[in-house]
XYZ file of C-alpha atoms in Angstrom:
488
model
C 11.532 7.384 -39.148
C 9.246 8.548 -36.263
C 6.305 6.414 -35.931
C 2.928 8.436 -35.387
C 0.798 7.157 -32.814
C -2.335 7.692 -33.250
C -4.591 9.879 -30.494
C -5.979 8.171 -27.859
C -8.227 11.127 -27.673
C -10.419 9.668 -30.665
C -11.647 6.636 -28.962
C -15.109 6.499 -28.000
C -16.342 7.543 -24.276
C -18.326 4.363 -24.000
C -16.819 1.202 -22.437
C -19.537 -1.129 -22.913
C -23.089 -0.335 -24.479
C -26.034 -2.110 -22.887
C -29.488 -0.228 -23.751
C -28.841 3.043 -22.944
C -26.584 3.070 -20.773
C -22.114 3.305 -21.267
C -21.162 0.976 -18.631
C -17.708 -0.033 -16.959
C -17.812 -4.274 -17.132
C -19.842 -5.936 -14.163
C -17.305 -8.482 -13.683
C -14.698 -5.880 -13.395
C -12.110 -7.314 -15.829
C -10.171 -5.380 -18.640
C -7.481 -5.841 -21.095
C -4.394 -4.155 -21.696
C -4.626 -3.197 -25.726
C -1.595 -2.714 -27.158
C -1.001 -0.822 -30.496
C 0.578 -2.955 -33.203
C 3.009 -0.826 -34.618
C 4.968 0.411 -31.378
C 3.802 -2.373 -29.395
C 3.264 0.304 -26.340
C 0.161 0.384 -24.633
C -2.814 2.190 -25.642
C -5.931 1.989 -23.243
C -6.835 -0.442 -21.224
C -10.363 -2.198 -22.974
C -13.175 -3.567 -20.652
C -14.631 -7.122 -21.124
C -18.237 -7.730 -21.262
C -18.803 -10.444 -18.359
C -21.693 -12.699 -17.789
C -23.915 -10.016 -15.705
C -23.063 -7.886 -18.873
C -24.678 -9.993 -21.067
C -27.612 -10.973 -19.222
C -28.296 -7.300 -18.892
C -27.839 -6.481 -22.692
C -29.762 -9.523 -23.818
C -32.564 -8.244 -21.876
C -32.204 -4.620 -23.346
C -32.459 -6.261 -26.393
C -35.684 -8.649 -26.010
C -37.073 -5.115 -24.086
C -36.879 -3.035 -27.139
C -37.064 -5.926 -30.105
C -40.880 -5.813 -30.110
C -41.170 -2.182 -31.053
C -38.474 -2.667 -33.475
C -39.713 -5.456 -35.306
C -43.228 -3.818 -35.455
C -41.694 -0.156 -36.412
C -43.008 0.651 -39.760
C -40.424 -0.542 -42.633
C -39.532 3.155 -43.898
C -39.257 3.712 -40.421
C -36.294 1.124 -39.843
C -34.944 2.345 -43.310
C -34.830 5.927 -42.700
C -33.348 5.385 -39.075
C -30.783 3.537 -40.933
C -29.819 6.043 -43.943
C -29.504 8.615 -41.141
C -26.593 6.579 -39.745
C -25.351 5.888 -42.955
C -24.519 9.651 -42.996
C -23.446 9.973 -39.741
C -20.633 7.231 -39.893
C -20.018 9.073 -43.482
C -19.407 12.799 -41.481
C -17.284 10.708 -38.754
C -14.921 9.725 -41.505
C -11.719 10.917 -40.403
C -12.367 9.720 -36.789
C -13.623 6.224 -38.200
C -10.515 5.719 -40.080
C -8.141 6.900 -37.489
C -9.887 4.113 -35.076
C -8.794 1.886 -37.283
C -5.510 2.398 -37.305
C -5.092 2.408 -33.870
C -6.967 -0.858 -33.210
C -5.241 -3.005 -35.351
C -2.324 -1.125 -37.432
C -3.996 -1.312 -40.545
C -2.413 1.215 -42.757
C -4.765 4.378 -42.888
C -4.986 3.924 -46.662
C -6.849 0.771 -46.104
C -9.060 2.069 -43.395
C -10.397 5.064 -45.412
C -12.001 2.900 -47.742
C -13.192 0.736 -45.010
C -15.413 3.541 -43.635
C -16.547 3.464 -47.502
C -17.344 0.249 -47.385
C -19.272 0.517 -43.980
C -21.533 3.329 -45.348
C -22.385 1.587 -48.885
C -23.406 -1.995 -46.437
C -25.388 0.373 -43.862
C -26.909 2.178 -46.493
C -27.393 -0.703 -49.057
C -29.223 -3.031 -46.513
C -31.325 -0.054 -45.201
C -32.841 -0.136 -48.392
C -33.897 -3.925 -47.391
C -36.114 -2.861 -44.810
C -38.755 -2.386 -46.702
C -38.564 -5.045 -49.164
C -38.437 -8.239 -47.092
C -41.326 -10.086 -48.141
C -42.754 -13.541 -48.312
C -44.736 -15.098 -50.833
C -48.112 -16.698 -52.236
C -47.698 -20.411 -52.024
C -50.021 -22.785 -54.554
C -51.899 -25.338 -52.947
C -53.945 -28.315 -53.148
C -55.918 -30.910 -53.443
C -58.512 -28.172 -51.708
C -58.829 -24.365 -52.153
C -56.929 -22.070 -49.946
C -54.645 -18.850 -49.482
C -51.263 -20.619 -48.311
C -48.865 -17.624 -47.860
C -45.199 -16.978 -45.969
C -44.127 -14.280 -43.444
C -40.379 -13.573 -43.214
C -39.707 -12.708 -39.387
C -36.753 -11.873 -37.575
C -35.279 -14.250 -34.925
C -35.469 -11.850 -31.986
C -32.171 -10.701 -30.402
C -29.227 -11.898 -32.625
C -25.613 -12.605 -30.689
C -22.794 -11.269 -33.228
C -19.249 -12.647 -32.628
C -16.628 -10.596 -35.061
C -12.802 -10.567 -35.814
C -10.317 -7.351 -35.361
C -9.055 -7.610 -38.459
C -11.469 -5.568 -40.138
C -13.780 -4.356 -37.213
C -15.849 -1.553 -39.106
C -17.087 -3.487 -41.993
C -17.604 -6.739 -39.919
C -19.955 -4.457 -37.767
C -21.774 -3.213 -40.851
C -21.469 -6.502 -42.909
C -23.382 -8.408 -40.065
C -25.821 -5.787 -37.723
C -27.079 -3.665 -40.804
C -29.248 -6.989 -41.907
C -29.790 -7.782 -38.788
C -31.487 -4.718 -37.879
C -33.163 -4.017 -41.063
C -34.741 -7.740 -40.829
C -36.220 -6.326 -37.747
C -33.743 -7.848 -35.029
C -32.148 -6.552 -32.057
C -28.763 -7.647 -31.581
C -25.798 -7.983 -28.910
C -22.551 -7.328 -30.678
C -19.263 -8.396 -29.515
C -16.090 -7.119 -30.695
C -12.512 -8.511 -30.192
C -10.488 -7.003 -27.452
C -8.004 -6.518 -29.729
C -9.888 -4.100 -31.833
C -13.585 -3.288 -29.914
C -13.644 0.697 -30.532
C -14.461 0.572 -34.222
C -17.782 -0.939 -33.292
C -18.481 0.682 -29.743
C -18.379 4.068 -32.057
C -20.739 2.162 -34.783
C -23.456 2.199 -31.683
C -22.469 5.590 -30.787
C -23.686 6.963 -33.905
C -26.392 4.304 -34.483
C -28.121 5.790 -30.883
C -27.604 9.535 -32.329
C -29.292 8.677 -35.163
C -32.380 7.338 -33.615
C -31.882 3.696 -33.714
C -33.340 3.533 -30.323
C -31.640 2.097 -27.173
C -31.390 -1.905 -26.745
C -31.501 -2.309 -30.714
C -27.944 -2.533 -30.827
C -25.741 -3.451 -27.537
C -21.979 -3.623 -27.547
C -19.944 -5.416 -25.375
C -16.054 -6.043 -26.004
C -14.733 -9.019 -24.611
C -12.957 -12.568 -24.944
C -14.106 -16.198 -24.822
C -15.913 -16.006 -21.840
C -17.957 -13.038 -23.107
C -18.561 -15.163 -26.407
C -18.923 -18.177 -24.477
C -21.935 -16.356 -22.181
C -23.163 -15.106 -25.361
C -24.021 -18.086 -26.814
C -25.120 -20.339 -24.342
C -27.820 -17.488 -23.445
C -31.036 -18.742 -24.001
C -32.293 -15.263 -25.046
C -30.157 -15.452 -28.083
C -32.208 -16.505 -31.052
C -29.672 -16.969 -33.590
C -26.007 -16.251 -33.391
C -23.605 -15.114 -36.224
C -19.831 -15.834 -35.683
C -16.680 -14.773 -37.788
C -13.196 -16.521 -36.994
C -11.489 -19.393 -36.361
C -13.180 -22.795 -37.184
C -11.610 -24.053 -33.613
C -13.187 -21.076 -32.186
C -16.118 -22.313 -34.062
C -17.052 -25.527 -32.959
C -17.039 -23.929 -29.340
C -19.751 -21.217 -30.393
C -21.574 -24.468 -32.298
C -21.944 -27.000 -28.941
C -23.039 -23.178 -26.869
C -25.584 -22.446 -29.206
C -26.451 -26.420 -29.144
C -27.485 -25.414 -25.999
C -30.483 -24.195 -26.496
C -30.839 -25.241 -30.404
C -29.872 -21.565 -31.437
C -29.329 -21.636 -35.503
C -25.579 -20.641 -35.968
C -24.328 -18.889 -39.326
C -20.433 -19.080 -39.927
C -17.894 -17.080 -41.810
C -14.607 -18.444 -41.153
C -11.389 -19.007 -42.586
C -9.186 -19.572 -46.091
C -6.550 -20.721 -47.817
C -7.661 -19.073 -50.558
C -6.107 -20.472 -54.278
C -5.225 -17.937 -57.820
C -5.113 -20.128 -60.234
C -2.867 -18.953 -63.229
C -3.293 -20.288 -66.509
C -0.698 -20.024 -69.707
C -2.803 -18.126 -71.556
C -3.208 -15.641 -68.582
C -1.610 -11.913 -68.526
C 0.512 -13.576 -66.084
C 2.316 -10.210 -65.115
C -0.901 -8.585 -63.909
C -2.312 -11.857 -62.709
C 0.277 -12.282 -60.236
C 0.638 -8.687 -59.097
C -3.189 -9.662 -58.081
C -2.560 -12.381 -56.584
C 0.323 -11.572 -54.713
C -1.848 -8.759 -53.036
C -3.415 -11.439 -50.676
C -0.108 -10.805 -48.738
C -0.120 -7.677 -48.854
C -3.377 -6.021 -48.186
C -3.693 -6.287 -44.493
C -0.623 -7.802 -44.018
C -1.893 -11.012 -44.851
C -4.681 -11.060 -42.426
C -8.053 -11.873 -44.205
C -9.962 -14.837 -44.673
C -10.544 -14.062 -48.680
C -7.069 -13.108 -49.467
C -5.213 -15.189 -51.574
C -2.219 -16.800 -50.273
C -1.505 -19.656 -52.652
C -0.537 -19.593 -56.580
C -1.021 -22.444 -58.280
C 0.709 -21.879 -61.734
C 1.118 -23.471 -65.230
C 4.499 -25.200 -64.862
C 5.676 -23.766 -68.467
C 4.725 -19.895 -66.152
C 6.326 -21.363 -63.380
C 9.759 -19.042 -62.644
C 8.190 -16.203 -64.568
C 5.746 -16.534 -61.377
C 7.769 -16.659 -59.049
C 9.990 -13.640 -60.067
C 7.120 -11.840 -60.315
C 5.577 -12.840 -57.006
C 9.092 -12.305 -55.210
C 9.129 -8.599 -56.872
C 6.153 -7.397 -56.104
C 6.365 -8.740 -52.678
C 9.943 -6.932 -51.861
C 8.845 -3.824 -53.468
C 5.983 -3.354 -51.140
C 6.282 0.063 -49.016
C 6.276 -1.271 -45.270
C 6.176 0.927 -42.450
C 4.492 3.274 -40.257
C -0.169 2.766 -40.623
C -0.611 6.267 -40.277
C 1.330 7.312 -43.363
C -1.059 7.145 -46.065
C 2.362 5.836 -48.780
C 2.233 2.595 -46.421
C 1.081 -0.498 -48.159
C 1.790 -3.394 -45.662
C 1.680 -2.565 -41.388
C 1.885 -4.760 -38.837
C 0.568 -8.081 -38.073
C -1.967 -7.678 -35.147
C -0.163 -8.740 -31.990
C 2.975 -10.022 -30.497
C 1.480 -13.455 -30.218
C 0.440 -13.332 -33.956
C 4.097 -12.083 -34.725
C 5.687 -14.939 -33.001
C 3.199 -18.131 -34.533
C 4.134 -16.952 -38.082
C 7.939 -16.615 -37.557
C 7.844 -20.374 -36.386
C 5.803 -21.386 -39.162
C 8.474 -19.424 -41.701
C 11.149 -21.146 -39.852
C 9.803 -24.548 -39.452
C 8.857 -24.105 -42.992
C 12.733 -23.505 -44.084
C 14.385 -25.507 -41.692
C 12.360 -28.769 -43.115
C 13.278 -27.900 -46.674
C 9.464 -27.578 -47.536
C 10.061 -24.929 -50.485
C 12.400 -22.405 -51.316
C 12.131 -19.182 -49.128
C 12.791 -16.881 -52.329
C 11.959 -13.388 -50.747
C 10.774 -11.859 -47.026
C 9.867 -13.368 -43.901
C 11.681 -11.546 -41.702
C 11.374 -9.532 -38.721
C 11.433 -5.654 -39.752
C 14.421 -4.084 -37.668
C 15.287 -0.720 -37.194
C 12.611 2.388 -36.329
C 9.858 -0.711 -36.704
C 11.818 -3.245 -34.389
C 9.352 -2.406 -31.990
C 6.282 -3.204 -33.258
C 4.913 -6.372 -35.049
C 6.285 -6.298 -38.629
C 7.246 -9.013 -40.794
C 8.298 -8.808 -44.229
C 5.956 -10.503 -46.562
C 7.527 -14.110 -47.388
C 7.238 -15.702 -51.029
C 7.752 -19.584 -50.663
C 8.263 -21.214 -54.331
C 7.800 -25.143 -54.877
C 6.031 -25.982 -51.939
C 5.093 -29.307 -51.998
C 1.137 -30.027 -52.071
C 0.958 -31.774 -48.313
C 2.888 -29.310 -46.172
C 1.430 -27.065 -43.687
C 2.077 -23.791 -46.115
C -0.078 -24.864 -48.782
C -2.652 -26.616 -46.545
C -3.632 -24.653 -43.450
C -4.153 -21.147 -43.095
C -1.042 -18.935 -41.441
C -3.350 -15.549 -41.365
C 0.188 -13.308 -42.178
C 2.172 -12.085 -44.947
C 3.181 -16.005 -46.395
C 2.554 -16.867 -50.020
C 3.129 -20.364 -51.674
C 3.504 -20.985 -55.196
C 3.004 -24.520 -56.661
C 2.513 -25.799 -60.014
C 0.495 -27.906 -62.396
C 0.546 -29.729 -65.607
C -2.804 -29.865 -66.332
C -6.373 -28.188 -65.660
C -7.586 -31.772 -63.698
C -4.090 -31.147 -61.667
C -4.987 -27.213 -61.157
C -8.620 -27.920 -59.802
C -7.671 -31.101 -57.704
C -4.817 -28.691 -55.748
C -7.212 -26.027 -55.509
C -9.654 -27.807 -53.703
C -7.029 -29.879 -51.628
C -7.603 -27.823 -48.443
C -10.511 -28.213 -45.698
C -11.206 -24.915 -46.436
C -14.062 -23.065 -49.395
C -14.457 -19.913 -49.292
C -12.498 -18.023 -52.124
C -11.452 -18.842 -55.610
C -9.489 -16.621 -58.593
C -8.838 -17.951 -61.874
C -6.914 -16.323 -64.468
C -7.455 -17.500 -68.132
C -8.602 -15.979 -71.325
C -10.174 -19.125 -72.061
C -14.176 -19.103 -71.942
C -14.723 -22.645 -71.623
C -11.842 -23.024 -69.458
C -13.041 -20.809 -67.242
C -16.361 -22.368 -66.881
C -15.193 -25.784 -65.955
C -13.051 -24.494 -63.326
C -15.581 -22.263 -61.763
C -18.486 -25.440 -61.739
C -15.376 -27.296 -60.377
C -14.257 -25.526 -57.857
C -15.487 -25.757 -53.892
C -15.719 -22.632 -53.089
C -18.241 -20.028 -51.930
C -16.824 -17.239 -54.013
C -14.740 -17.196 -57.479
C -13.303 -14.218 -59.709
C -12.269 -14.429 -62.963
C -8.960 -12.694 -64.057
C -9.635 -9.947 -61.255
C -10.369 -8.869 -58.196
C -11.764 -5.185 -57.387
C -13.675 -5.599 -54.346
C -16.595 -7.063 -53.082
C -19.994 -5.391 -53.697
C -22.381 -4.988 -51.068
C -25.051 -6.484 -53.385
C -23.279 -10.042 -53.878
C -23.521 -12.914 -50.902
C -20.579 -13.353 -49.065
C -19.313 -17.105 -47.541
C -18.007 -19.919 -47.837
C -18.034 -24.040 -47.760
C -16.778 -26.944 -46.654
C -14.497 -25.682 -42.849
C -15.184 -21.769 -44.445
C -18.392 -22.468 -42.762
C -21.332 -21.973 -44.240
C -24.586 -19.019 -44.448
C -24.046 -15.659 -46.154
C -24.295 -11.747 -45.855
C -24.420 -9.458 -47.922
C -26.843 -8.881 -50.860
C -30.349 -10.246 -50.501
C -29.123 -13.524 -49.187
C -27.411 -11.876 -45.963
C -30.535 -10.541 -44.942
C -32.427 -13.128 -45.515
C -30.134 -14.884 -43.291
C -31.442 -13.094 -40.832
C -34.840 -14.065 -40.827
C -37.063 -17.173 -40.336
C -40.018 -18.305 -41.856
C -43.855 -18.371 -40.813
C -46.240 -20.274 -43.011
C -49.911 -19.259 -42.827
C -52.943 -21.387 -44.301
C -55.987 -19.693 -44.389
C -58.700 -22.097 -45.162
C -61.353 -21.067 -47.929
């Protein structure tokens, strides 16, 4: 096999995006991006300093007034018309993608999907963010609220799913009426660089969205910038409680959408074959690497081998191999640091007798020895307190455990620090229900998972963090609220 890399010639001409203006980084560093599947270098990706974000936080605050105050159809049409745009750049979007993070291009198609249906979905927001008549007493009065946008909005996302982070988070932003200084991972910054490409052809105009690709000192400037009014950060919860005492700085309201260890819970009475083969697919898709995937079973015990056979199959039948190849279900893992933390957390895992390894977790040799593959790893009877079942590996590693009882089922599935998916698989009604009230989590399906519309609120609780987008609630997220009393 011949691995395909894909053209450099698709990337986007701008290095950063500050009003505009495409900018080589003020502080003149860069970083050598490397593609995940060959492990050879790519291009060379600047990072956004702290003259870089002074400059784009003041493009921002320049053009935020005449934003906020555009007409609402205005920000809405603006909007659809990069809704198509990102839909004609399709083919470009996806390949992007690839490139950035190995994602196989099956995947990133319907990413590019997904990033049209959030763009388009919340531009139909714009005009429907309104407050509302409040009662009052003991005398007469009109009491009434105004929903207004925070200003400039710093946005801190992840590289494992670049596009639809972008559209998840700025789309509300900017139909809410903010301005906002976006920064992407240096390990995957051009998905969103072209995202304000198309957003300036479209009209949005100049300083509404800024773009700068960088590391923790670019988040880190970001913000502790007073100019920020709110900031929005997906990732790590270590990462986390850095952005939190920044933003403490200047008492900047922080929204958080971080990690998982997300449980499928598998009843008896379940069609255990094809609830499995779902849950196994938190593995898979993405090679593991997303904060809603599921990466633990917890099973009936009387289902408990039939599980793991299942799990085991599914997971060594999985096509593995080159991103570009649209017959590729699993690519790499996103870097050779990445690679490296989850083979010592397989092997620390066996060598300490914590579970039975039953399939995977192995390096991929041969044409893919080069790049960052790993076969996706099934661990059966993995006892309740190890590091498997507990913390959150972000790679191809599934657990299986199992109960005795529903009280059993729901105290393991909520004995992580982490909230912010749930699946249940029962064809019991009442079952179901007391699971779902008892489970701490932002997000539950029931016996199936086909997506996640752009309509429902997205986010989690408890170290998942905690504030939403997506659906009404992600825009209102967004925005703050103005009480007005007008004496009678």
């Amino acid at each position: 096999m011949n691995l395909v890399t894909p053209p450099v010639s698709v990337l986007p001409s701008a290095k950063l995006i500050v009003g505009s203006e495409r900018r080589v980084p003020g502080d003149g560093r860069w970083f050598e991006h490397r593609y995940p599947a060959t492990g050879q270098t790519t291009e060379e990706v600047p990072l956004g300093g702290r003259s870089d974000v002074n400059d784009a936080v003041d493009a921002a605050r320049g053009a935020q007034l005449s934003w906020r105050n555009l007409r609402p159809d205005g920000r809405r049409d603006v909007m659809l018309r990069l809704a198509d745009l990102i839909e004609a750049d399709a083919d470009r979007l996806t390949t992007l993608q690839v490139l950035e993070n190995g994602m196989p291009v099956a995947f990133a198609s319907r990413f590019v999907a997904n990033a049209v249906d959030l763009v388009r979905y919340n531009a139909g927001w714009a005009d429907k963010v309104q407050g509302e008549v409040v009662p009052t007493w003991p005398g007469s009065a009109l009491d009434y609220t105004l929903p207004e946008p925070y200003g400039v909005v710093g946005i801190i996302i992840p590289w494992n799913g670049p596009l639809v982070s972008v559209a998840q988070t700025t789309a509300p932003a900017i139909a809410a009426g903010n301005c906002v200084v976006l920064k992407p991972s240096e390990l995957a910054p051009w998905s969103a660089l072209r995202f304000a490409e198309l957003a300036l052809k479209a009209g949005v105009p100049p300083g509404v969205i800024n773009v700068l690709p960088g590391d923790g000192i670019t988040g880190d400037a970001l913000v502790r910038h007073p100019g920020i009014g709110m900031v929005h950060f997906t990732g790590s919860g270590a990462t986390a409680q850095k952005v939190l005492a920044g933003a403490a700085e200047h008492l900047a309201p922080v929204s958080l959408e971080l990690g998982g260890k997300s449980p499928s819970v598998i009843f008896e009475d379940a069609d255990v074959r094809r609830a499995t083969r779902a849950a196994t697919r938190g593995i898979l898709d993405l090679s593991g690497q997303g904060c809603l995937n599921s990466t633990r079973i917890l099973c009936a015990r009387s289902i408990f081998d039939e599980v793991v056979s299942i799990a085991s199959e599914t997971a060594a039948q999985v096509v593995i191999g080159d991103p570009t190849d649209p017959k590729t279900q699993v690519g790499p893992v996103i870097s050779a640091e990445a690679c490296d933390r989850i083979m010592v957390t397989i092997e620390a895992a066996r060598s300490s007798g914590h579970g039975e390894l039953v399939t995977g977790g192995e390096r991929v040799g041969g044409d893919l020895a080069g790049g960052w593959f790993i076969s996706p790893a099934v661990f059966a009877g993995v006892p309740e307190d190890a590091k498997l079942a507990r913390e959150e590996i972000f790679g191809p590693v599934l657990t299986v455990l199992a109960f005795d009882d529903e009280e059993e089922a729901l105290r393991l599935a909520n004995g992580t620090p982490y909230g912010l998916a749930s699946y249940v698989y029962s064809s019991d009604v009442r079952r179901v229900n007391r699971m779902v009230n008892g489970l701490e989590s932002g997000m539950v399906w029931v016996n199936g998972f086909t997506g996640l519309p752009t309509s429902a609120p997205f986010g989690g609780v408890k170290s998942s963090g905690y504030g939403r987008i997506g659906g009404r609630a992600g825009v209102e997220e967004f925005t703050r609220t103005k009480n007005v009393w007008i004496a009678s």
